[in-house]
Coordinates of C-alpha atoms in Angstrom, one line a residue:
X218 CA -1.3 -226.9 -42.6
X219 CA 1.5 -225.7 -44.9
X220 CA 5.0 -224.8 -43.8
X221 CA 5.0 -221.8 -46.1
X222 CA 3.0 -218.7 -46.6
X223 CA 2.4 -217.1 -50.0
X224 CA 1.9 -213.4 -50.9
X225 CA -1.9 -213.6 -50.9
X226 CA -2.0 -215.2 -47.4
X227 CA 0.5 -212.6 -46.0
X228 CA -1.6 -209.8 -47.4
X229 CA -4.8 -211.3 -46.0
X230 CA -3.1 -211.4 -42.5
X231 CA -2.1 -207.7 -42.9
X232 CA -5.7 -206.9 -43.9
X233 CA -7.0 -208.8 -40.9
X234 CA -5.1 -206.5 -38.5
X235 CA -6.5 -203.5 -40.4
X236 CA -3.6 -202.5 -42.6
X237 CA -4.6 -200.7 -45.9
X238 CA -2.6 -200.6 -49.1
X239 CA -0.8 -197.4 -48.1
X240 CA 0.2 -198.9 -44.7
X241 CA 1.4 -202.1 -46.4
X242 CA 3.5 -200.0 -48.8
X243 CA 5.0 -198.1 -45.8
X244 CA 5.9 -201.4 -44.2
X245 CA 7.8 -202.5 -47.3
X246 CA 9.5 -199.1 -47.5
X247 CA 10.7 -199.3 -43.9
X248 CA 11.7 -203.0 -44.3
X249 CA 13.8 -202.1 -47.4
X250 CA 15.4 -199.0 -45.8
X251 CA 16.4 -200.8 -42.6
X252 CA 17.1 -204.4 -43.8
X253 CA 17.3 -204.5 -47.6
X254 CA 18.8 -208.0 -47.9
X255 CA 16.3 -209.5 -45.4
X256 CA 13.5 -207.8 -47.3
X257 CA 14.5 -209.4 -50.5
X258 CA 14.9 -212.8 -48.7
X259 CA 11.5 -212.4 -47.2
X260 CA 9.8 -211.7 -50.6
X261 CA 11.6 -214.7 -52.0
X262 CA 10.4 -216.8 -49.1
X263 CA 6.8 -215.8 -50.0
X264 CA 7.4 -217.3 -53.4
X265 CA 7.3 -214.0 -55.2
X266 CA 8.8 -214.2 -58.8
X267 CA 12.2 -212.4 -59.0
X268 CA 10.9 -209.8 -61.4
X269 CA 8.2 -208.8 -58.9
X270 CA 10.7 -208.8 -56.1
X271 CA 12.9 -206.4 -58.0
X272 CA 9.9 -204.1 -58.7
X273 CA 8.8 -204.1 -55.0
X274 CA 12.3 -203.4 -53.8
X275 CA 12.9 -200.6 -56.3
X276 CA 9.6 -199.0 -55.5
X277 CA 10.2 -199.4 -51.7
X278 CA 13.7 -197.9 -52.0
X279 CA 12.4 -194.8 -53.6
X280 CA 11.1 -193.6 -50.3
X281 CA 13.4 -192.3 -47.5
X282 CA 12.6 -193.3 -43.9

């Protein structure tokens, strides 16, 4: 058992509880709106490359919750 979780594993867990792509995007948008620094730290923890983190955060920030 690994002490870390990667993006693919996290997405698989979301899918296991029934979240679709739109719901996962909404989760990112709410996370970014309410806790932007923690959202970035979480994406980094998942091992996401910095360029992808920037893209996810910019896209997520374009929504207002």
